mmCIF file of C-alpha atoms and ligand atoms in Angstrom:
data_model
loop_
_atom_site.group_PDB
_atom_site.id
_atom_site.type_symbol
_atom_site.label_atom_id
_atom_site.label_comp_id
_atom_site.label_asym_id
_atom_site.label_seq_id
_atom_site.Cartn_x
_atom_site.Cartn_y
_atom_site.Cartn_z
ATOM 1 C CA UNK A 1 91.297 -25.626 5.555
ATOM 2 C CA UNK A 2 93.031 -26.033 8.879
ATOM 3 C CA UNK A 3 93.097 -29.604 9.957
ATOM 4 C CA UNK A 4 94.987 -30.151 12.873
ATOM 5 C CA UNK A 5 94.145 -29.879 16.120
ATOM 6 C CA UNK A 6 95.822 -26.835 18.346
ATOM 7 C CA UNK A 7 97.185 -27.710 21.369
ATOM 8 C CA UNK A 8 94.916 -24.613 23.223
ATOM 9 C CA UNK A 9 91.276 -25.208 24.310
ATOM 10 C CA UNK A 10 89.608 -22.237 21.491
ATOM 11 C CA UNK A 11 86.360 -22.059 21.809
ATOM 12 C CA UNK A 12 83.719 -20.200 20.236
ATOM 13 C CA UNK A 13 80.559 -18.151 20.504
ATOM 14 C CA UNK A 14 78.770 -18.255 17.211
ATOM 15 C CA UNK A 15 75.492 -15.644 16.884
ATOM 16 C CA UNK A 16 73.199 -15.054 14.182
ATOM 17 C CA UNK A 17 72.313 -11.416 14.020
ATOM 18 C CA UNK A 18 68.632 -11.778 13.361
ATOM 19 C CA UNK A 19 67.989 -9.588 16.654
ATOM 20 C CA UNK A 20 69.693 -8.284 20.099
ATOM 21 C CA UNK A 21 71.064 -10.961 22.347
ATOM 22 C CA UNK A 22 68.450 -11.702 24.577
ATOM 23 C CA UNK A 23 68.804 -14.044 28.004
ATOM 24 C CA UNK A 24 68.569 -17.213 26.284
ATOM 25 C CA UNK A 25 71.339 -16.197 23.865
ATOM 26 C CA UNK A 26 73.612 -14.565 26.802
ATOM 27 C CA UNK A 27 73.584 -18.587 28.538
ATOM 28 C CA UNK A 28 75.618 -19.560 25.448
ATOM 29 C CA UNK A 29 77.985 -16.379 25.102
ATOM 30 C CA UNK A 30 78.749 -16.675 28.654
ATOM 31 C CA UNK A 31 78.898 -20.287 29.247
ATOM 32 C CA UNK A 32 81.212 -20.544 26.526
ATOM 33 C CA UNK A 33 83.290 -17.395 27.184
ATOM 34 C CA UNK A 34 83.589 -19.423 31.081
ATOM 35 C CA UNK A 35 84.659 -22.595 29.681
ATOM 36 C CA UNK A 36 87.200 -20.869 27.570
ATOM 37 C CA UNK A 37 88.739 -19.061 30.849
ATOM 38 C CA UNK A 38 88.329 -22.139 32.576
ATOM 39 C CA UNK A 39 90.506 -23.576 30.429
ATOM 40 C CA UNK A 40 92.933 -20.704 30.038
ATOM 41 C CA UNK A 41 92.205 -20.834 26.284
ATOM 42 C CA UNK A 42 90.803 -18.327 23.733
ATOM 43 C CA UNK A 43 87.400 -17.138 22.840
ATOM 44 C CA UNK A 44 86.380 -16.216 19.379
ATOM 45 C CA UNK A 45 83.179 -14.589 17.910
ATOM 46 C CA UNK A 46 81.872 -15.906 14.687
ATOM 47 C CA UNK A 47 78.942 -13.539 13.481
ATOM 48 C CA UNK A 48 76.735 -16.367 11.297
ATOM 49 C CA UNK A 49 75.495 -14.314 8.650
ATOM 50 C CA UNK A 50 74.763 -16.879 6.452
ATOM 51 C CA UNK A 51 70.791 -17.096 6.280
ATOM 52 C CA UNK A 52 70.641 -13.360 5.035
ATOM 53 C CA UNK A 53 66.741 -13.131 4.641
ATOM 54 C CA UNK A 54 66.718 -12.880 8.431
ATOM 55 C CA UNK A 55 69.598 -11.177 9.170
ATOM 56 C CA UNK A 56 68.658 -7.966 10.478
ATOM 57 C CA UNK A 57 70.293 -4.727 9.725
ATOM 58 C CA UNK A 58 72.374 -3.577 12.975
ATOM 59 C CA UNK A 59 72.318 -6.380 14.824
ATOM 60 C CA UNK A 60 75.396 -7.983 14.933
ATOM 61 C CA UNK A 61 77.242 -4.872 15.916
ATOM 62 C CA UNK A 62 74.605 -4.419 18.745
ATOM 63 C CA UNK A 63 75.672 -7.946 19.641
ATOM 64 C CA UNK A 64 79.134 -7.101 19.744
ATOM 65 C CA UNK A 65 78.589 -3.809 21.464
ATOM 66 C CA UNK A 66 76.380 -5.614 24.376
ATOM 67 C CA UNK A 67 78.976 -8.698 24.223
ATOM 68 C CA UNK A 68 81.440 -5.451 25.586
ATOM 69 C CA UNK A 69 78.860 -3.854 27.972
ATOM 70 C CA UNK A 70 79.045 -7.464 29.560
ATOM 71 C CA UNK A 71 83.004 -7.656 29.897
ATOM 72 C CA UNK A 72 83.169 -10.650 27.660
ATOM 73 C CA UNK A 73 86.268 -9.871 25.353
ATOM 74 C CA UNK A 74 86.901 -12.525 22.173
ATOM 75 C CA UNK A 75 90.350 -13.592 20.818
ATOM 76 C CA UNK A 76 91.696 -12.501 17.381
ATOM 77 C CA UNK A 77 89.346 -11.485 14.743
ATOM 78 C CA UNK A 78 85.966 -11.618 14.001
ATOM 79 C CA UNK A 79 84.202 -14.094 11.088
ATOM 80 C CA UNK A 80 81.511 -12.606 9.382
ATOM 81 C CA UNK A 81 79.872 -16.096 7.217
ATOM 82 C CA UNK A 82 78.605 -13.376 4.564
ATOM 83 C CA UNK A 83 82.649 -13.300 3.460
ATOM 84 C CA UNK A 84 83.328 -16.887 3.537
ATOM 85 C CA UNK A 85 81.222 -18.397 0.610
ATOM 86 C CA UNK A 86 84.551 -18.932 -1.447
ATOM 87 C CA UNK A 87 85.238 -21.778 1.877
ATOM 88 C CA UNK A 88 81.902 -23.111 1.713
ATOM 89 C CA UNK A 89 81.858 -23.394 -2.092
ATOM 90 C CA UNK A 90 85.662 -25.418 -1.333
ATOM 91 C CA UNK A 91 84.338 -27.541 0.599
ATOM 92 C CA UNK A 92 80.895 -28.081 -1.433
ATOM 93 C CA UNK A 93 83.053 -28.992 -4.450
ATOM 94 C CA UNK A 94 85.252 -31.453 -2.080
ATOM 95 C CA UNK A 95 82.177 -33.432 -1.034
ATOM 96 C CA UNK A 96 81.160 -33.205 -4.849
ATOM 97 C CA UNK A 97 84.896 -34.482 -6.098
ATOM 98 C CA UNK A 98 84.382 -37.331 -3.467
ATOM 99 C CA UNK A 99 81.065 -38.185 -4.761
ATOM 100 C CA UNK A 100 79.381 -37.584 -0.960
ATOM 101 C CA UNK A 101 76.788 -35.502 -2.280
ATOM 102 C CA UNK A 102 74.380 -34.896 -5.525
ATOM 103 C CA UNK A 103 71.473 -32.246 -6.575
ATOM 104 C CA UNK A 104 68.465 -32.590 -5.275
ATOM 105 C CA UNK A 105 65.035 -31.384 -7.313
ATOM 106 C CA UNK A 106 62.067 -31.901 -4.356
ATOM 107 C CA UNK A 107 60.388 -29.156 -3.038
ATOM 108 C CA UNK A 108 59.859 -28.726 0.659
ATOM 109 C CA UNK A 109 55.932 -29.957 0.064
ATOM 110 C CA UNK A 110 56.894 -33.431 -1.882
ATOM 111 C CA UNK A 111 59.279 -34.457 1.060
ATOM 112 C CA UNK A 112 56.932 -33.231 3.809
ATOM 113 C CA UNK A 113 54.554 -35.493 1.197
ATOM 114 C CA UNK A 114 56.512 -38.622 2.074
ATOM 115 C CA UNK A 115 55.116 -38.247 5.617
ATOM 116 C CA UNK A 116 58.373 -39.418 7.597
ATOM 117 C CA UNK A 117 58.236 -38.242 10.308
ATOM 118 C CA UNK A 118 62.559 -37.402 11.326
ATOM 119 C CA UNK A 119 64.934 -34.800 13.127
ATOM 120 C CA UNK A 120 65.427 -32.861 9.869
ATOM 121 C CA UNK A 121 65.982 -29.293 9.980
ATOM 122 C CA UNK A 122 63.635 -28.069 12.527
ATOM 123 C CA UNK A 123 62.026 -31.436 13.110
ATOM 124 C CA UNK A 124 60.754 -32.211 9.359
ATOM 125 C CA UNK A 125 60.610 -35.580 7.632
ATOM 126 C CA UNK A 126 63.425 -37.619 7.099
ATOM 127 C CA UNK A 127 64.172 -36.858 3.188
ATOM 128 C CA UNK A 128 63.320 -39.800 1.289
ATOM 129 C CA UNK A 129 65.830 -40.142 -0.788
ATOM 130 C CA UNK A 130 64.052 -39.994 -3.763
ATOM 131 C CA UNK A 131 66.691 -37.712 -5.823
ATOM 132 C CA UNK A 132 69.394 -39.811 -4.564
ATOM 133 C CA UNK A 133 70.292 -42.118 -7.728
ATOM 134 C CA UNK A 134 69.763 -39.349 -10.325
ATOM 135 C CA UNK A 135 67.165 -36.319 -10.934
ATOM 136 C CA UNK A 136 63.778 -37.942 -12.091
ATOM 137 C CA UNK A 137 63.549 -36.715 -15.856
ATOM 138 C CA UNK A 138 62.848 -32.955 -16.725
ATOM 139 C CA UNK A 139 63.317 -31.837 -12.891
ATOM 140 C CA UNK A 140 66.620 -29.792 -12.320
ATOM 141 C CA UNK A 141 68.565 -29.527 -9.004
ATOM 142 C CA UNK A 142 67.389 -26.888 -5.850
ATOM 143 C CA UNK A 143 69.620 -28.107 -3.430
ATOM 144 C CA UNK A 144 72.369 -30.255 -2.634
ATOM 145 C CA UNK A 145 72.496 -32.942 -0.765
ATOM 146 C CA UNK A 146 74.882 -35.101 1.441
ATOM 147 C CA UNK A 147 75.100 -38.746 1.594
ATOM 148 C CA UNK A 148 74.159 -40.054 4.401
ATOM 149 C CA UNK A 149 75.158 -43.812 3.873
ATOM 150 C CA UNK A 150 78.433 -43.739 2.519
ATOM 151 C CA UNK A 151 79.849 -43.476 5.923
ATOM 152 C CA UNK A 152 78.742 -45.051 9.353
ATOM 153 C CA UNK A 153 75.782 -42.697 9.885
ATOM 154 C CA UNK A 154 75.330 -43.784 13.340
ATOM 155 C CA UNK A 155 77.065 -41.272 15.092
ATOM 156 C CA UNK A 156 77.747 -41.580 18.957
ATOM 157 C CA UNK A 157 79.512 -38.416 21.247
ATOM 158 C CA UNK A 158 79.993 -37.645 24.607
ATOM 159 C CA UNK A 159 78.848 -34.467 25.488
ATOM 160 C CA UNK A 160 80.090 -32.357 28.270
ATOM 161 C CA UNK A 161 77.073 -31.690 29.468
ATOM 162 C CA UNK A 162 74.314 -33.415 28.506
ATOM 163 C CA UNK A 163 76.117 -37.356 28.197
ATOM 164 C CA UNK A 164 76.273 -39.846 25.730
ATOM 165 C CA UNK A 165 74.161 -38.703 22.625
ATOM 166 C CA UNK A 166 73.611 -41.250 19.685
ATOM 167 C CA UNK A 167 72.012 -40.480 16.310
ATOM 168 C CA UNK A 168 71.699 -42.497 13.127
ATOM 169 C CA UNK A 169 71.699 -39.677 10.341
ATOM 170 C CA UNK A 170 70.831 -42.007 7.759
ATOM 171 C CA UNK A 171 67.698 -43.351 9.466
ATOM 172 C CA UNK A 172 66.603 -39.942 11.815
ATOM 173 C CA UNK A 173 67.384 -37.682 9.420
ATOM 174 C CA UNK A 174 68.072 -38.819 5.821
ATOM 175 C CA UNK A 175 70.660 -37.069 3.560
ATOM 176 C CA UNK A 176 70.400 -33.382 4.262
ATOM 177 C CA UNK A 177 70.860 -29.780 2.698
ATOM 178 C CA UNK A 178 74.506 -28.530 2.974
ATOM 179 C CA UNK A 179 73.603 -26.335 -0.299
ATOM 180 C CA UNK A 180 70.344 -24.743 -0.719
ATOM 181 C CA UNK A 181 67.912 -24.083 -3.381
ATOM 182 C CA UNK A 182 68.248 -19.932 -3.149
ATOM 183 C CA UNK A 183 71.852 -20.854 -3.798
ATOM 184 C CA UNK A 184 73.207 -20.117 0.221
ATOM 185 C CA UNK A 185 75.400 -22.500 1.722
ATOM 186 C CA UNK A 186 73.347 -24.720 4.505
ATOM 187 C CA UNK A 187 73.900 -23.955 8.110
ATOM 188 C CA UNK A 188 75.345 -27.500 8.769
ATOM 189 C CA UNK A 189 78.232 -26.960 6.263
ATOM 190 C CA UNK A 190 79.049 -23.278 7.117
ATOM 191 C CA UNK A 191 79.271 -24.271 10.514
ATOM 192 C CA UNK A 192 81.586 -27.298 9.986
ATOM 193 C CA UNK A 193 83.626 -25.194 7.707
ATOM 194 C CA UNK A 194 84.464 -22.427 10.348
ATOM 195 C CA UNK A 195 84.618 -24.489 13.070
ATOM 196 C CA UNK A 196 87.359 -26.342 11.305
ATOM 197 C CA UNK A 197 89.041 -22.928 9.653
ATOM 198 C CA UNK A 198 88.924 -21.064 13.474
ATOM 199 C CA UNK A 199 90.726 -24.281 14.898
ATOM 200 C CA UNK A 200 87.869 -24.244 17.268
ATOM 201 C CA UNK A 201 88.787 -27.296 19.969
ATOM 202 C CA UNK A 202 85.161 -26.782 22.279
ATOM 203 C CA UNK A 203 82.062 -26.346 21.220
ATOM 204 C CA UNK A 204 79.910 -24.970 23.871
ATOM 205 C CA UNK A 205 76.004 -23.865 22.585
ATOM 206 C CA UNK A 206 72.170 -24.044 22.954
ATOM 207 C CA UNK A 207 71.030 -27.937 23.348
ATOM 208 C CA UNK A 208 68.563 -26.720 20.394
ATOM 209 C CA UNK A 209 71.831 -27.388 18.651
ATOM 210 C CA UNK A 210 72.022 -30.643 20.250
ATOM 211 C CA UNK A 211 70.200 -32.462 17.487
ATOM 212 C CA UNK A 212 72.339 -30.854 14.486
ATOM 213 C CA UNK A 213 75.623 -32.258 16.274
ATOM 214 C CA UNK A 214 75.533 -35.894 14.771
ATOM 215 C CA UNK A 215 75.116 -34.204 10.974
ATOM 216 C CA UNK A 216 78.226 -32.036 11.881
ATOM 217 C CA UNK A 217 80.276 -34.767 13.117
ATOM 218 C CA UNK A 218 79.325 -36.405 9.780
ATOM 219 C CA UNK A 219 80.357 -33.399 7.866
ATOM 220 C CA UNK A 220 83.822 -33.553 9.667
ATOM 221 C CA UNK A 221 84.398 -37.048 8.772
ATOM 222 C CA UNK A 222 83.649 -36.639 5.025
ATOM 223 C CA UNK A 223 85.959 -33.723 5.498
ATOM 224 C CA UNK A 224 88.852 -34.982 7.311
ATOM 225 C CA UNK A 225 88.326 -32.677 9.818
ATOM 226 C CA UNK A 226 88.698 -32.758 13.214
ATOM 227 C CA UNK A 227 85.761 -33.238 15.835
ATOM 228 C CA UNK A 228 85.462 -31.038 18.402
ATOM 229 C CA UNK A 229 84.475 -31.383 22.092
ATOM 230 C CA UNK A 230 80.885 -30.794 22.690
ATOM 231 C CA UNK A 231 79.032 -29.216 25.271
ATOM 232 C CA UNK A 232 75.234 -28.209 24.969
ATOM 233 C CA UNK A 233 73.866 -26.361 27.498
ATOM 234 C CA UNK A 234 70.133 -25.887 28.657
ATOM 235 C CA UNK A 235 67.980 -23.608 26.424
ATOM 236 C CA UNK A 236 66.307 -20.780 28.377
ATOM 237 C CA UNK A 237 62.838 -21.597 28.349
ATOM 238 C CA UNK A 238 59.349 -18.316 29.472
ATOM 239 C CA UNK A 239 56.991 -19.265 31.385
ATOM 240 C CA UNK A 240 54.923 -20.404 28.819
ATOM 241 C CA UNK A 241 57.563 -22.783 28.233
ATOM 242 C CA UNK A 242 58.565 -21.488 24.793
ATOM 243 C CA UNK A 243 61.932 -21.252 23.844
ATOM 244 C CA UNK A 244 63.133 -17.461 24.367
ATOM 245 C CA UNK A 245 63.203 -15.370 20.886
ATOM 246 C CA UNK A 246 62.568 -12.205 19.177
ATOM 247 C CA UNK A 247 58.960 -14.507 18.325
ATOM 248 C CA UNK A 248 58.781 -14.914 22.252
ATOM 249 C CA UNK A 249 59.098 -11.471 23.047
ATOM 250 C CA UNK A 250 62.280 -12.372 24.905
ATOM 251 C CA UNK A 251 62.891 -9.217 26.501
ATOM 252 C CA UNK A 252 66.032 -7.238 25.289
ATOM 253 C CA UNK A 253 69.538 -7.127 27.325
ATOM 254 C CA UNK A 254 70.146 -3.898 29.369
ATOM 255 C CA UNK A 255 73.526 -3.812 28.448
ATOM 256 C CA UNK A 256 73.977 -0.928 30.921
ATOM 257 C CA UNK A 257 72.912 -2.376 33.710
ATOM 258 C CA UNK A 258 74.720 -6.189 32.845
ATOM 259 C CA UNK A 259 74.872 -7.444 36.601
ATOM 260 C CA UNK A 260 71.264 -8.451 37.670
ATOM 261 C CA UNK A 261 71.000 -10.390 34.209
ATOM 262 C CA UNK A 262 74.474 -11.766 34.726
ATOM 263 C CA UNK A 263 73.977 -13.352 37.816
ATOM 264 C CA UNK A 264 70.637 -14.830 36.372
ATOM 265 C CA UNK A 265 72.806 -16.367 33.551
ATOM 266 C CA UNK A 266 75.371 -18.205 36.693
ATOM 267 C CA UNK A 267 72.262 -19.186 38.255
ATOM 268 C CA UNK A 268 70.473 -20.664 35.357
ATOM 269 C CA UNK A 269 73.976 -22.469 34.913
ATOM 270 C CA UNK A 270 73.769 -23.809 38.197
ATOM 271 C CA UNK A 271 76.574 -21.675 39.685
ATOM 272 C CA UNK A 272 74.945 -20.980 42.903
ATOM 273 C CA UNK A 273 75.944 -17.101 42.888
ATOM 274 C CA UNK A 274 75.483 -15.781 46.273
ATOM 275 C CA UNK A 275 72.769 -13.067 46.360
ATOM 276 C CA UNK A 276 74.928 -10.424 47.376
ATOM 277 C CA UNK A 277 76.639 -10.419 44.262
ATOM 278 C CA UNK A 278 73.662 -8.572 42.503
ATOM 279 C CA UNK A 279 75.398 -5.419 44.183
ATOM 280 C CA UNK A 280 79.078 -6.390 43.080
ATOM 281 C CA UNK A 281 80.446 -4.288 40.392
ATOM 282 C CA UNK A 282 81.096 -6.182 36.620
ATOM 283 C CA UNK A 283 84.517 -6.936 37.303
ATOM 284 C CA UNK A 284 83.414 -8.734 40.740
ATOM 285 C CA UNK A 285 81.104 -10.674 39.179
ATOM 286 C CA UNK A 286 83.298 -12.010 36.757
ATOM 287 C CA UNK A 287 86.051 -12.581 39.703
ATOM 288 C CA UNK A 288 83.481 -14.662 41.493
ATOM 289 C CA UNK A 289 82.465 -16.781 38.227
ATOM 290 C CA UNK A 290 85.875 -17.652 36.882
ATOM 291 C CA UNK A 291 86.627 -18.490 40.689
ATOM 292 C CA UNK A 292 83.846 -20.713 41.149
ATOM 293 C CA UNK A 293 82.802 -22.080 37.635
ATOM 294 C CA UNK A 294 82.165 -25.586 37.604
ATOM 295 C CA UNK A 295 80.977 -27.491 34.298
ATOM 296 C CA UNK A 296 79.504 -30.419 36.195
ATOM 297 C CA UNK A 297 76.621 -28.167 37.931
ATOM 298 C CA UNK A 298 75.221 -27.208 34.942
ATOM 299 C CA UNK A 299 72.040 -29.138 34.953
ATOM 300 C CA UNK A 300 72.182 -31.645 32.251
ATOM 301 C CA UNK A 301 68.888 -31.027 30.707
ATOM 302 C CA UNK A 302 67.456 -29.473 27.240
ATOM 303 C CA UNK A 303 65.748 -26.990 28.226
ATOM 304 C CA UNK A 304 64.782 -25.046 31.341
ATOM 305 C CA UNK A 305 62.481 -22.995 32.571
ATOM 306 C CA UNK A 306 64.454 -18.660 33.296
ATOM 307 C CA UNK A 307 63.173 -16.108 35.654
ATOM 308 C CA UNK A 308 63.696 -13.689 32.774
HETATM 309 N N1 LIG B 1 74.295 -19.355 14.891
HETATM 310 C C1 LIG B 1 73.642 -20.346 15.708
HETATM 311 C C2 LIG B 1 72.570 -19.677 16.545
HETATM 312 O O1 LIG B 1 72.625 -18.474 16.783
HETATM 313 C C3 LIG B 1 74.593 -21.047 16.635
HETATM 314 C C4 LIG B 1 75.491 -21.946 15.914
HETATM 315 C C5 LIG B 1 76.472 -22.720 16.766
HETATM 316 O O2 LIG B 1 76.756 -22.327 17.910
HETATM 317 O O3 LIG B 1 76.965 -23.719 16.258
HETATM 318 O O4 LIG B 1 71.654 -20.353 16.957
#
């Protein structure tokens, strides 16, 4: 696993193929791909497909092909999460060996059951703990958990965007899934893992991420690996003020005609683009955004209402 820290700003964009990109996923691709130039550092691709009953068939080479219609071209070589389980199960056993993380037997009903209310995976309970000094008798293991308490769980950052964000994982959250019960490594630890294995410097995503960031940081201090910088922009919000998905009906990307959308991605960002770039070509576009991109007018909210 690749522990120091590179000397180049790398950052990352980091898809799951479970559809085409749609706006709300474009804001991350390019705010991160703009960072990266900003910086004169690299941009990789990470295709995370880990959670493989949603994956959907196609996608992540539609991703890559509209990531190309847009002009946004990544560093070095893609990772694919579906070939890294052999790294996840490395650093599964580490956290194991250092006795940071045990089997868990409850069922998604028994913890809901404990009615504490938390910032676990998509807002659910805190988890209880109740597996956490040994398996009550006859049950066997479904998942595996990390210990929250054996390091500070209070975890404090400075994001680039949205400020100072504090978390106690032991209290919000509770000791969480890094293995699951159908036997697939746990976003949180796949993510970690890669992060750390791509030498990834900046992290710049969705501020639905923004929550998950104190259990990664976490993760990289049981590790020993480094923390990255953070940065979590605004989440594209319809009118409705849902969060924009395939469940949405986000509408798709026209990858061949990228500029209108483009220039609703800088101005969602806060970029200002002048109107007249709607009729610049793709390379103009690009021209104006590295020449004007500025981090610090990206409104430092959650989530934000598109005109997409
Ligand atoms: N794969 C995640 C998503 O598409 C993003 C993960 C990340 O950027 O850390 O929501």
């Amino acid at each position: 696993m690749y522990r120091g820290r590179p000397e180049r700003y790398r950052g990352r964009f980091a898809p799951s193929p479970t559809g085409p990109l749609h706006f709300g996923s474009l804001v991350a691709a390019a705010g991160s791909y703009l960072e990266a130039r900003a910086a004169g550092g690299e941009w990789l691709v990470r295709i995370e497909d880990i959670d493989t009953p949603r994956i959907v068939r196609g996608a992540a080479d539609e991703i890559l092909r509209t990531l190309e219609a847009f002009g946004m071209h990544w560093n070095g070589t893609i990772i694919y999460q579906s070939a890294r389980s052999d790294a996840y199960h490395a650093a599964l056993e580490q956290l194991r060996a250092q006795g940071a993380s045990y089997g868990c037997a409850c069922t998604r009903r028994e913890i809901a059951d404990s009615g504490i209310h938390g910032l676990g995976s998509d807002g659910g309970p805190v988890y209880p703990g109740t597996c956490r000094d040994g398996l009550p008798p006859g049950r066997a293991a479904r998942a595996t958990r990390v210990r929250t308490n054996i390091a500070p769980s209070r975890i404090t950052f400075d994001d680039g965007i949205q400020g100072i964000i504090t978390q106690d994982v032991e209290h919000q959250v509770g000791d969480f899934v890094i293995g699951r019960a159908d036997s697939l490594t746990a976003y949180q630890l796949a993510v970690v893992v890669d992060d750390a294995a791509q030498g990834i410097t900046d992290v710049v995503r969705g501020a639905d991420l923004l929550d998950s960031t104190p259990r990664q940081i976490l993760l990289q201090r049981l590790l020993g690996t480094p923390t990255p910088h953070y940065a979590h922009l605004p989440v594209a919000l319809n009118e409705q003020g849902e969060k924009l998905s395939k469940q949405t009906l986000a509408s798709a990307i026209h990858a061949e005609t990228p500029v209108p959308m483009l220039v609703n991605v800088l101005a969602f960002l806060g970029q200002q683009p002048p109107p007249q770039l709607l009729h610049a070509s793709l390379a103009q576009v690009w021209e104006w955004a590295d020449a004007h991109w500025q981090r610090r007018k990206i409104p430092a909210v959650r989530a934000m209402r598109c005109a997409n």
